[in-house]
Short mmCIF file of C-alpha atoms in Angstrom, two decimals:
data_model
loop_
_atom_site.label_atom_id
_atom_site.label_comp_id
_atom_site.label_asym_id
_atom_site.label_seq_id
_atom_site.Cartn_x
_atom_site.Cartn_y
_atom_site.Cartn_z
CA UNK I 28 12.57 -18.35 10.87
CA UNK I 29 16.08 -17.01 10.71
CA UNK I 30 16.45 -16.17 13.91
CA UNK I 31 19.63 -13.04 12.93
CA UNK I 32 16.90 -11.21 11.04
CA UNK I 33 14.25 -10.89 12.68
CA UNK I 34 17.00 -9.23 16.04
CA UNK I 35 17.39 -6.98 12.82
CA UNK I 36 13.53 -5.90 13.00
CA UNK I 37 14.18 -5.10 16.42
CA UNK I 38 17.38 -3.04 15.22
CA UNK I 39 15.41 -0.65 12.94
CA UNK I 40 12.52 -0.39 14.97
CA UNK I 41 15.45 0.77 17.14
CA UNK I 42 17.20 2.74 15.40
CA UNK I 43 13.74 4.46 13.82
CA UNK I 44 12.69 5.00 17.00
CA UNK I 45 15.27 7.40 18.07
CA UNK I 46 15.81 9.27 14.57
CA UNK I 47 18.61 8.34 13.38
CA UNK I 48 18.72 6.36 9.49
CA UNK I 49 18.40 2.79 9.47
CA UNK I 50 19.90 0.27 6.41
CA UNK I 51 17.57 -0.61 4.30
CA UNK I 52 15.28 -3.68 4.55
CA UNK I 53 16.66 -4.57 1.52
CA UNK I 54 20.15 -5.12 2.84
CA UNK I 55 17.81 -7.11 5.41
CA UNK I 56 17.14 -9.65 3.28
CA UNK I 57 20.24 -10.18 1.15
CA UNK I 58 22.11 -10.69 4.66
CA UNK I 59 18.04 -13.36 5.37
CA UNK I 60 18.22 -15.23 1.27
CA UNK I 61 22.46 -15.52 2.23
CA UNK I 62 21.77 -17.62 4.79
CA UNK I 63 20.71 -20.84 5.41
CA UNK I 64 17.41 -21.67 5.96
CA UNK I 65 15.08 -24.93 6.30
CA UNK I 66 13.85 -26.56 3.44
CA UNK I 67 10.14 -26.93 4.13
CA UNK I 68 8.59 -30.53 4.10
CA UNK I 69 7.23 -32.09 1.22
CA UNK I 70 3.61 -31.10 0.51
CA UNK I 71 0.98 -34.04 0.67
CA UNK I 72 1.00 -35.70 -3.08
CA UNK I 73 -2.68 -36.18 -3.77
CA UNK I 74 -4.34 -38.68 -6.26
CA UNK I 75 -5.25 -36.52 -9.68
CA UNK I 76 -8.37 -35.43 -9.96
CA UNK I 77 -11.49 -37.31 -12.21
CA UNK I 78 -11.94 -36.16 -15.86
CA UNK I 79 -14.69 -34.05 -14.95
CA UNK I 80 -13.31 -32.70 -12.50
CA UNK I 81 -9.87 -32.36 -13.99
CA UNK I 82 -11.75 -30.12 -16.51
CA UNK I 83 -14.15 -27.94 -14.59
CA UNK I 84 -10.88 -27.10 -12.45
CA UNK I 85 -9.21 -26.27 -16.27
CA UNK I 86 -11.77 -24.06 -18.40
CA UNK I 87 -11.97 -22.89 -14.40
CA UNK I 88 -8.79 -21.56 -14.38
CA UNK I 89 -8.02 -20.65 -18.60
CA UNK I 90 -11.64 -18.15 -17.31
CA UNK I 91 -9.52 -16.40 -15.11
CA UNK I 92 -6.67 -16.14 -16.66
CA UNK I 93 -8.57 -14.91 -19.80
CA UNK I 94 -10.27 -12.34 -17.21
CA UNK I 95 -6.58 -11.43 -15.88
CA UNK I 96 -5.48 -10.03 -19.50
CA UNK I 97 -8.41 -7.79 -19.22
CA UNK I 98 -8.01 -6.71 -16.84
CA UNK I 99 -3.99 -6.47 -17.75
CA UNK I 100 -4.70 -4.19 -20.89
CA UNK I 101 -8.42 -1.68 -19.30
CA UNK I 102 -5.61 -1.27 -15.73
CA UNK I 103 -2.79 -0.54 -18.16
CA UNK I 104 -4.75 2.37 -19.89
CA UNK I 105 -5.71 3.20 -16.42
CA UNK I 106 -2.12 3.71 -14.82
CA UNK I 107 -1.52 5.99 -18.41
CA UNK I 108 -5.05 7.22 -17.58
CA UNK I 109 -4.29 9.14 -14.21
CA UNK I 110 -1.64 11.06 -14.39
CA UNK I 111 -3.10 12.34 -17.78
CA UNK I 112 -5.98 12.38 -15.23
CA UNK I 113 -3.70 15.76 -13.16
CA UNK I 114 -2.01 16.83 -15.58
CA UNK I 115 -5.51 18.37 -17.73
CA UNK I 116 -7.45 18.76 -14.64
CA UNK I 117 -5.42 20.29 -12.39
CA UNK I 118 -1.94 21.19 -14.78
CA UNK I 119 0.68 19.11 -13.24
CA UNK I 120 4.15 19.82 -14.04
CA UNK I 121 6.38 16.27 -13.97
CA UNK I 122 9.96 15.14 -12.73
CA UNK I 123 13.44 14.89 -13.57
CA UNK I 124 11.45 10.70 -13.56
CA UNK I 125 8.61 11.82 -15.32
CA UNK I 126 6.36 11.08 -12.97
CA UNK I 127 3.72 13.91 -12.77
CA UNK I 128 3.72 16.50 -9.71
CA UNK I 129 1.72 18.96 -7.93
CA UNK I 130 2.69 23.19 -10.28
CA UNK I 131 5.08 25.57 -9.41
CA UNK I 132 5.41 24.10 -5.18
CA UNK I 133 7.66 22.63 -3.22
CA UNK I 134 6.63 20.13 0.03
CA UNK I 135 9.26 20.87 2.90
CA UNK I 136 8.39 18.79 6.48
CA UNK I 137 9.87 20.60 9.00
CA UNK I 138 10.68 24.02 7.49
CA UNK I 139 12.76 26.34 10.41
CA UNK I 140 10.81 30.13 10.68
CA UNK I 141 13.81 31.35 9.80
CA UNK I 142 14.71 29.47 6.53
CA UNK I 143 10.31 30.06 6.14
CA UNK I 144 11.20 33.86 6.65
CA UNK I 145 14.79 33.82 4.43
CA UNK I 146 12.81 32.06 1.49
CA UNK I 147 9.43 34.13 1.28
CA UNK I 148 11.74 37.53 1.01
CA UNK I 149 13.41 35.47 -2.19
CA UNK I 150 9.69 35.44 -3.37
CA UNK I 151 8.19 32.60 -2.34
CA UNK I 152 5.12 32.61 -1.05
CA UNK I 153 2.99 30.02 1.31
CA UNK I 154 0.44 27.72 -0.01
CA UNK I 155 -0.98 26.13 3.61
CA UNK I 156 0.90 24.78 6.83
CA UNK I 157 -0.40 21.91 8.26
CA UNK I 158 0.57 21.23 12.38
CA UNK I 159 0.19 16.72 12.40
CA UNK I 160 0.15 17.95 16.12
CA UNK I 161 0.27 13.32 15.99
CA UNK I 162 3.69 14.10 15.20
CA UNK I 163 5.20 18.09 16.73
CA UNK I 164 5.58 18.58 13.05
CA UNK I 165 5.00 20.74 10.33
CA UNK I 166 4.69 20.34 6.48
CA UNK I 167 4.44 23.75 4.27
CA UNK I 168 3.93 23.68 0.52
CA UNK I 169 5.31 26.54 -1.11
CA UNK I 170 4.29 28.22 -4.49
CA UNK I 171 7.91 28.69 -6.08
CA UNK I 172 8.34 32.44 -7.84
CA UNK I 173 7.36 33.69 -11.45
CA UNK I 174 10.40 31.85 -13.97
CA UNK I 175 11.06 29.42 -11.26
CA UNK I 176 12.55 25.87 -12.72
CA UNK I 177 10.83 23.64 -10.22
CA UNK I 178 13.47 21.74 -9.99
CA UNK I 179 15.69 24.54 -9.88
CA UNK I 180 13.31 25.66 -6.69
CA UNK I 181 13.47 22.14 -4.78
CA UNK I 182 17.83 22.65 -4.86
CA UNK I 183 17.50 26.50 -3.51
CA UNK I 184 14.82 25.16 -0.71
CA UNK I 185 17.15 22.38 0.16
CA UNK I 186 19.80 24.95 -0.07
CA UNK I 187 18.43 27.32 2.35
CA UNK I 188 16.66 25.02 4.80
CA UNK I 189 19.44 21.95 4.95
CA UNK I 190 18.11 20.40 7.92
CA UNK I 191 14.66 20.85 6.38
CA UNK I 192 12.92 17.25 4.38
CA UNK I 193 12.18 18.65 0.86
CA UNK I 194 10.84 17.24 -2.41
CA UNK I 195 8.43 17.95 -4.98
CA UNK I 196 4.50 17.59 -4.19
CA UNK I 197 4.66 13.31 -6.09
CA UNK I 198 1.33 13.23 -7.79
CA UNK I 199 -0.43 9.34 -6.94
CA UNK I 200 -2.65 6.24 -7.83
CA UNK I 201 -4.77 2.80 -7.13
CA UNK I 202 -3.99 1.52 -10.40
CA UNK I 203 -0.99 0.30 -8.94
CA UNK I 204 -1.73 -0.97 -6.47
CA UNK I 205 -4.91 -2.94 -7.30
CA UNK I 206 -6.45 -4.73 -11.05
CA UNK I 207 -10.09 -4.66 -11.65
CA UNK I 208 -13.11 -4.16 -11.80
CA UNK I 209 -14.61 -6.76 -8.99
CA UNK I 210 -16.56 -9.33 -11.07
CA UNK I 211 -20.28 -10.14 -9.99
CA UNK I 212 -20.77 -12.74 -7.60
CA UNK I 213 -24.30 -13.62 -6.53
CA UNK I 214 -24.23 -17.65 -5.35
CA UNK I 215 -20.87 -17.10 -3.62
CA UNK I 216 -21.61 -18.11 0.41
CA UNK I 217 -20.05 -14.84 2.25
CA UNK I 218 -17.85 -15.72 4.53
CA UNK I 219 -18.39 -14.26 8.70
CA UNK I 220 -17.04 -12.33 10.25
CA UNK I 221 -14.72 -12.43 13.00
CA UNK I 222 -15.73 -11.83 16.84
CA UNK I 223 -12.00 -11.19 17.37
CA UNK I 224 -12.61 -6.30 17.75
CA UNK I 225 -10.01 -4.11 16.96
CA UNK I 226 -9.44 -0.66 14.90
CA UNK I 227 -7.51 -0.88 11.85
CA UNK I 228 -6.93 2.47 9.99
CA UNK I 229 -6.58 2.41 5.68
CA UNK I 230 -5.64 4.71 3.25
CA UNK I 231 -8.30 4.46 -0.16
CA UNK I 232 -11.55 4.92 -2.10
CA UNK I 233 -14.68 5.87 -0.06
CA UNK I 234 -16.33 3.52 1.42
CA UNK I 235 -20.13 3.19 1.50
CA UNK I 236 -22.59 1.18 3.09
CA UNK I 237 -22.92 -2.65 2.87
CA UNK I 238 -24.28 -5.49 4.72
CA UNK I 239 -21.17 -6.66 4.87
CA UNK I 240 -19.82 -3.86 7.13
CA UNK I 241 -22.60 -3.22 9.51
CA UNK I 242 -20.92 -4.91 12.81
CA UNK I 243 -18.34 -2.85 11.90
CA UNK I 244 -18.78 1.04 12.64
CA UNK I 245 -16.92 2.79 10.12
CA UNK I 246 -15.12 6.30 10.82
CA UNK I 247 -15.21 9.07 7.58
CA UNK I 248 -12.38 10.93 7.35
CA UNK I 249 -13.25 14.87 7.21
CA UNK I 250 -11.19 15.76 4.65
CA UNK I 251 -12.19 13.21 1.61
CA UNK I 252 -14.31 13.65 -0.74
CA UNK I 253 -17.69 11.70 -0.94
CA UNK I 254 -18.09 9.58 -3.90
CA UNK I 255 -19.99 10.69 -6.96
CA UNK I 256 -21.10 7.28 -8.06
CA UNK I 257 -21.18 3.78 -6.22
CA UNK I 258 -18.36 3.00 -8.57
CA UNK I 259 -16.34 5.58 -6.86
CA UNK I 260 -16.22 3.69 -3.40
CA UNK I 261 -15.93 0.03 -5.48
CA UNK I 262 -12.03 -0.18 -4.11
CA UNK I 263 -12.42 1.60 -0.11
CA UNK I 264 -15.26 -1.02 0.23
CA UNK I 265 -14.14 -4.61 -0.64
CA UNK I 266 -10.73 -3.04 1.20
CA UNK I 267 -12.95 -2.24 4.28
CA UNK I 268 -15.38 -5.37 4.12
CA UNK I 269 -12.16 -7.88 4.13
CA UNK I 270 -10.70 -5.45 6.79
CA UNK I 271 -14.16 -6.76 8.93
CA UNK I 272 -14.34 -9.97 7.13
CA UNK I 273 -11.44 -10.29 9.72
CA UNK I 274 -12.89 -9.62 13.19
CA UNK I 275 -12.01 -5.93 11.64
CA UNK I 276 -15.11 -3.66 14.90
CA UNK I 277 -13.90 0.08 13.58
CA UNK I 278 -11.89 1.03 10.77
CA UNK I 279 -10.74 4.67 9.90
CA UNK I 280 -11.35 4.90 6.46
CA UNK I 281 -9.28 8.00 4.93
CA UNK I 282 -11.27 8.82 1.68
CA UNK I 283 -7.33 10.84 -0.82
CA UNK I 284 -8.77 9.72 -3.63
CA UNK I 285 -10.33 12.04 -6.86
CA UNK I 286 -11.02 12.59 -9.92
CA UNK I 287 -12.26 10.58 -12.65
CA UNK I 288 -14.30 6.65 -10.74
CA UNK I 289 -12.81 4.37 -12.20
CA UNK I 290 -8.76 6.12 -12.82
CA UNK I 291 -8.28 7.81 -9.13
CA UNK I 292 -5.95 10.50 -8.71
CA UNK I 293 -4.41 12.23 -4.98
CA UNK I 294 -0.88 13.87 -4.38
CA UNK I 295 1.28 14.27 -1.40
CA UNK I 296 0.29 17.03 0.71
CA UNK I 297 -3.65 14.96 0.91
CA UNK I 298 -1.88 11.63 1.56
CA UNK I 299 0.47 13.92 4.14
CA UNK I 300 -3.29 15.22 5.80
CA UNK I 301 -4.88 11.41 6.28
CA UNK I 302 -1.58 10.38 7.35
CA UNK I 303 -1.84 12.77 10.23
CA UNK I 304 -5.98 12.38 11.16
CA UNK I 305 -4.78 8.15 11.35
CA UNK I 306 -2.90 8.79 13.73
CA UNK I 307 -4.19 10.41 15.61
CA UNK I 308 -7.19 8.30 16.18
CA UNK I 309 -4.99 5.55 18.00
CA UNK I 310 -4.77 3.12 14.69
CA UNK I 311 -2.32 0.70 15.31
CA UNK I 312 -2.12 0.13 11.75
CA UNK I 313 -2.56 1.62 8.17
CA UNK I 314 -3.71 -0.44 5.13
CA UNK I 315 -2.74 1.04 2.31
CA UNK I 316 -4.16 1.01 -1.27
CA UNK I 317 -1.59 3.98 -3.43
CA UNK I 318 0.95 3.62 -5.31
CA UNK I 319 3.64 5.87 -6.75
CA UNK I 320 7.24 7.57 -7.27
CA UNK I 321 9.52 7.29 -3.50
CA UNK I 322 9.38 10.82 -2.14
CA UNK I 323 11.40 11.67 1.07
CA UNK I 324 8.51 13.75 3.15
CA UNK I 325 7.05 9.99 2.98
CA UNK I 326 9.89 8.41 4.01
CA UNK I 327 9.91 11.08 6.44
CA UNK I 328 6.12 10.28 7.87
CA UNK I 329 6.29 6.59 7.44
CA UNK I 330 9.52 6.67 9.56
CA UNK I 331 7.63 8.42 12.62
CA UNK I 332 4.22 6.68 12.44
CA UNK I 333 6.31 3.26 12.49
CA UNK I 334 8.52 4.92 15.93
CA UNK I 335 6.00 5.77 17.11
CA UNK I 336 4.66 2.27 17.83
CA UNK I 337 2.03 2.34 14.42
CA UNK I 338 2.61 0.10 11.40
CA UNK I 339 2.35 0.64 7.82
CA UNK I 340 1.53 -1.38 5.03
CA UNK I 341 0.79 -1.60 1.97
CA UNK I 342 0.10 -3.51 -2.06
CA UNK I 343 2.97 -4.47 -3.41
CA UNK I 344 1.86 -3.65 -7.07
CA UNK I 345 0.45 -4.61 -9.86
CA UNK I 346 2.73 -3.59 -12.85
CA UNK I 347 4.14 -6.86 -13.19
CA UNK I 348 7.84 -8.80 -11.95
CA UNK I 349 9.11 -6.51 -14.08
CA UNK I 350 8.91 -4.19 -12.58
CA UNK I 351 10.43 -1.27 -10.77
CA UNK I 352 9.59 -1.25 -6.95
CA UNK I 353 6.52 1.30 -6.26
CA UNK I 354 6.18 3.49 -3.04
CA UNK I 355 5.36 4.03 -0.16
CA UNK I 356 5.46 -0.34 -0.42
CA UNK I 357 8.82 -0.13 -1.28
CA UNK I 358 9.81 2.23 1.57
CA UNK I 359 12.25 0.60 5.10
CA UNK I 360 9.33 -0.18 7.30
CA UNK I 361 6.33 -0.42 5.56
CA UNK I 362 5.10 -4.58 5.95
CA UNK I 363 4.93 -4.70 1.24
CA UNK I 364 1.73 -7.69 0.78
CA UNK I 365 1.65 -9.69 -2.38
CA UNK I 366 -0.62 -11.78 -3.59
CA UNK I 367 -1.74 -15.34 -4.56
CA UNK I 368 -5.00 -17.23 -5.98
CA UNK I 369 -6.34 -20.11 -3.90
CA UNK I 370 -3.87 -22.30 -5.49
CA UNK I 371 -0.27 -20.23 -3.77
CA UNK I 372 0.59 -19.21 -7.36
CA UNK I 373 2.09 -15.82 -7.50
CA UNK I 374 -0.39 -13.04 -9.12
CA UNK I 375 0.46 -13.16 -12.95
CA UNK I 376 0.05 -8.74 -12.23
CA UNK I 377 2.16 -8.66 -8.58
CA UNK I 378 5.03 -7.27 -8.95
CA UNK I 379 8.55 -8.52 -7.12
CA UNK I 380 11.49 -6.85 -6.03
CA UNK I 381 13.33 -7.24 -3.27
CA UNK I 382 11.34 -5.05 -0.79
CA UNK I 383 7.97 -7.51 -1.30
CA UNK I 384 7.67 -8.52 2.26
CA UNK I 385 4.95 -11.39 2.52
CA UNK I 386 1.74 -13.11 0.46
CA UNK I 387 -1.48 -13.73 1.73
CA UNK I 388 -5.00 -14.04 -1.27
CA UNK I 389 -5.16 -11.69 -3.62
CA UNK I 390 -7.46 -14.53 -6.58
CA UNK I 391 -10.87 -14.07 -6.66
CA UNK I 392 -11.54 -12.52 -3.42
CA UNK I 393 -15.15 -12.28 -2.49
CA UNK I 394 -15.54 -8.88 -1.32
CA UNK I 395 -18.61 -6.42 -0.96
CA UNK I 396 -19.47 -4.20 -3.91
CA UNK I 397 -20.23 -0.86 -3.16
CA UNK I 398 -23.08 -0.88 -6.12
CA UNK I 399 -24.87 -3.31 -3.38
CA UNK I 400 -24.17 -7.95 -3.61
CA UNK I 401 -20.82 -8.53 -3.84
CA UNK I 402 -17.99 -9.22 -6.21
CA UNK I 403 -14.57 -11.16 -7.04
CA UNK I 404 -11.21 -8.63 -7.07
CA UNK I 405 -7.58 -9.59 -7.45
CA UNK I 406 -4.57 -7.90 -7.48
CA UNK I 407 -2.25 -6.77 -4.36
CA UNK I 408 -3.68 -4.51 -2.49
CA UNK I 409 -6.89 -7.12 -1.80
CA UNK I 410 -4.07 -9.37 -0.06
CA UNK I 411 -2.85 -6.40 1.31
CA UNK I 412 -5.83 -6.98 4.79
CA UNK I 413 -5.42 -9.65 5.05
CA UNK I 414 -1.99 -8.54 6.02
CA UNK I 415 -3.55 -5.53 8.48
CA UNK I 416 -6.06 -6.97 9.93
CA UNK I 417 -3.62 -9.85 11.41
CA UNK I 418 -1.02 -7.07 12.64
CA UNK I 419 -4.02 -5.46 14.42
CA UNK I 420 -6.00 -8.14 16.08
CA UNK I 421 -2.26 -8.84 17.64
CA UNK I 422 -1.03 -4.99 18.62
CA UNK I 423 -4.82 -4.82 19.77
CA UNK I 424 -2.90 -7.96 22.23
CA UNK I 425 -1.10 -5.03 24.10
CA UNK I 426 2.37 -6.51 21.96
CA UNK I 427 4.35 -3.61 20.62
CA UNK I 428 4.62 -3.51 16.09
CA UNK I 429 8.39 -4.88 15.98
CA UNK I 430 6.84 -7.83 18.06
CA UNK I 431 3.64 -8.20 15.40
CA UNK I 432 5.83 -8.37 12.24
CA UNK I 433 8.71 -10.60 14.48
CA UNK I 434 5.36 -13.32 14.79
CA UNK I 435 3.86 -12.45 11.49
CA UNK I 436 7.09 -13.99 9.85
CA UNK I 437 7.53 -16.49 12.15
CA UNK I 438 4.43 -17.73 10.54
CA UNK I 439 5.26 -17.90 6.96
CA UNK I 440 4.57 -20.25 5.35
CA UNK I 441 7.74 -20.41 3.02
CA UNK I 442 7.01 -20.29 -1.13
CA UNK I 443 8.98 -19.79 -4.26
CA UNK I 444 12.92 -20.82 -3.46
CA UNK I 445 13.87 -22.14 0.52
CA UNK I 446 14.12 -18.95 1.96
CA UNK I 447 13.19 -14.96 1.51
CA UNK I 448 13.09 -15.08 -2.19
CA UNK I 449 11.42 -12.08 -4.10
CA UNK I 450 8.78 -13.44 -4.96
CA UNK I 451 7.08 -14.16 -2.27
CA UNK I 452 9.22 -12.31 0.82
CA UNK I 453 9.47 -14.28 3.51
CA UNK I 454 6.49 -16.60 2.50
CA UNK I 455 2.43 -16.82 2.64
CA UNK I 456 -0.10 -15.72 5.76
CA UNK I 457 -3.05 -17.69 5.66
#
């Protein structure tokens, strides 16, 4: 692994700790990709399988491709569906790029009291105020004066508080982070939980009781909604079981989603509150199964969390190789995880791009089903827990966040083009 890139990671961490604007991981990874790296040793040449074995394998692969294709079409509808639900159920507006946002509201991080008083005098109103004790800052939601467009309000608030972080209150979905409903698996041998033991945080749907979580203590955020039906906790329960299977004995679970079980959504204000709670619990690593547009307030939260030693791990997205980056995965400092199948081929719906960090198993992954039993799931959000657990274990051993990320990168097995690439990132983590 290139030593210059590794030292660059530590340099970025120092800048973040000093609250200075850090260089983009995009720039660091571009330097990595342009520099020489050793080519991985050739893989072992194996004998060709017997015809019957080959036919069985090809049949399984064909079934997987057909299942993924059906999941892809269903998920495309769900991705559009949650946005429609947010607009219908909560009267969401849209920003200039067409992303759903809370209607008539602006969200502000570190808004000075003098600027707030000026804005209130100009017709704005304080909808809510959240004190982020873990970060020593406030987040304020401001209601926009009647007749004022959101775009105009954003500019006006930024002009009144140039030192604050101002943006729309964006909506986010689960769909782009994890595809598929899970294929029931009744005869599979469930892997035993690791005996190491460490805490980890997760932002996802709700988590329900399951035998796969018997050895783990699940601490739920009080601000999250209870699941109305088992399906509403399907994704979160599966992800929690993967974390537990890799050794997590305390899982801080923040359910930020609302809306229909099949296509849940959330908003930035809920995400901010959940992050504050997880930081307050001392979760060294936070696994996020969420995807949406860039947002300045979210970026500030992630930056400050990293400066305080927390690591954010996020699913890289499942909207396809040509899709634009998804957030928070593409934010500076976030470890973005893509998915590969057991043969180490990239998941067909995985996003590609300069923000991809590492790859892990995320196709046909066996995990807990919220309705009981087990199922196989595919998507980058089922690969992310592998990395979150690995980093949480490292942090539990007393090493710093940057040191753990360095160790992760050093251990990656290079896949695809030699060196860093936009498909597998720095390589595969077992």
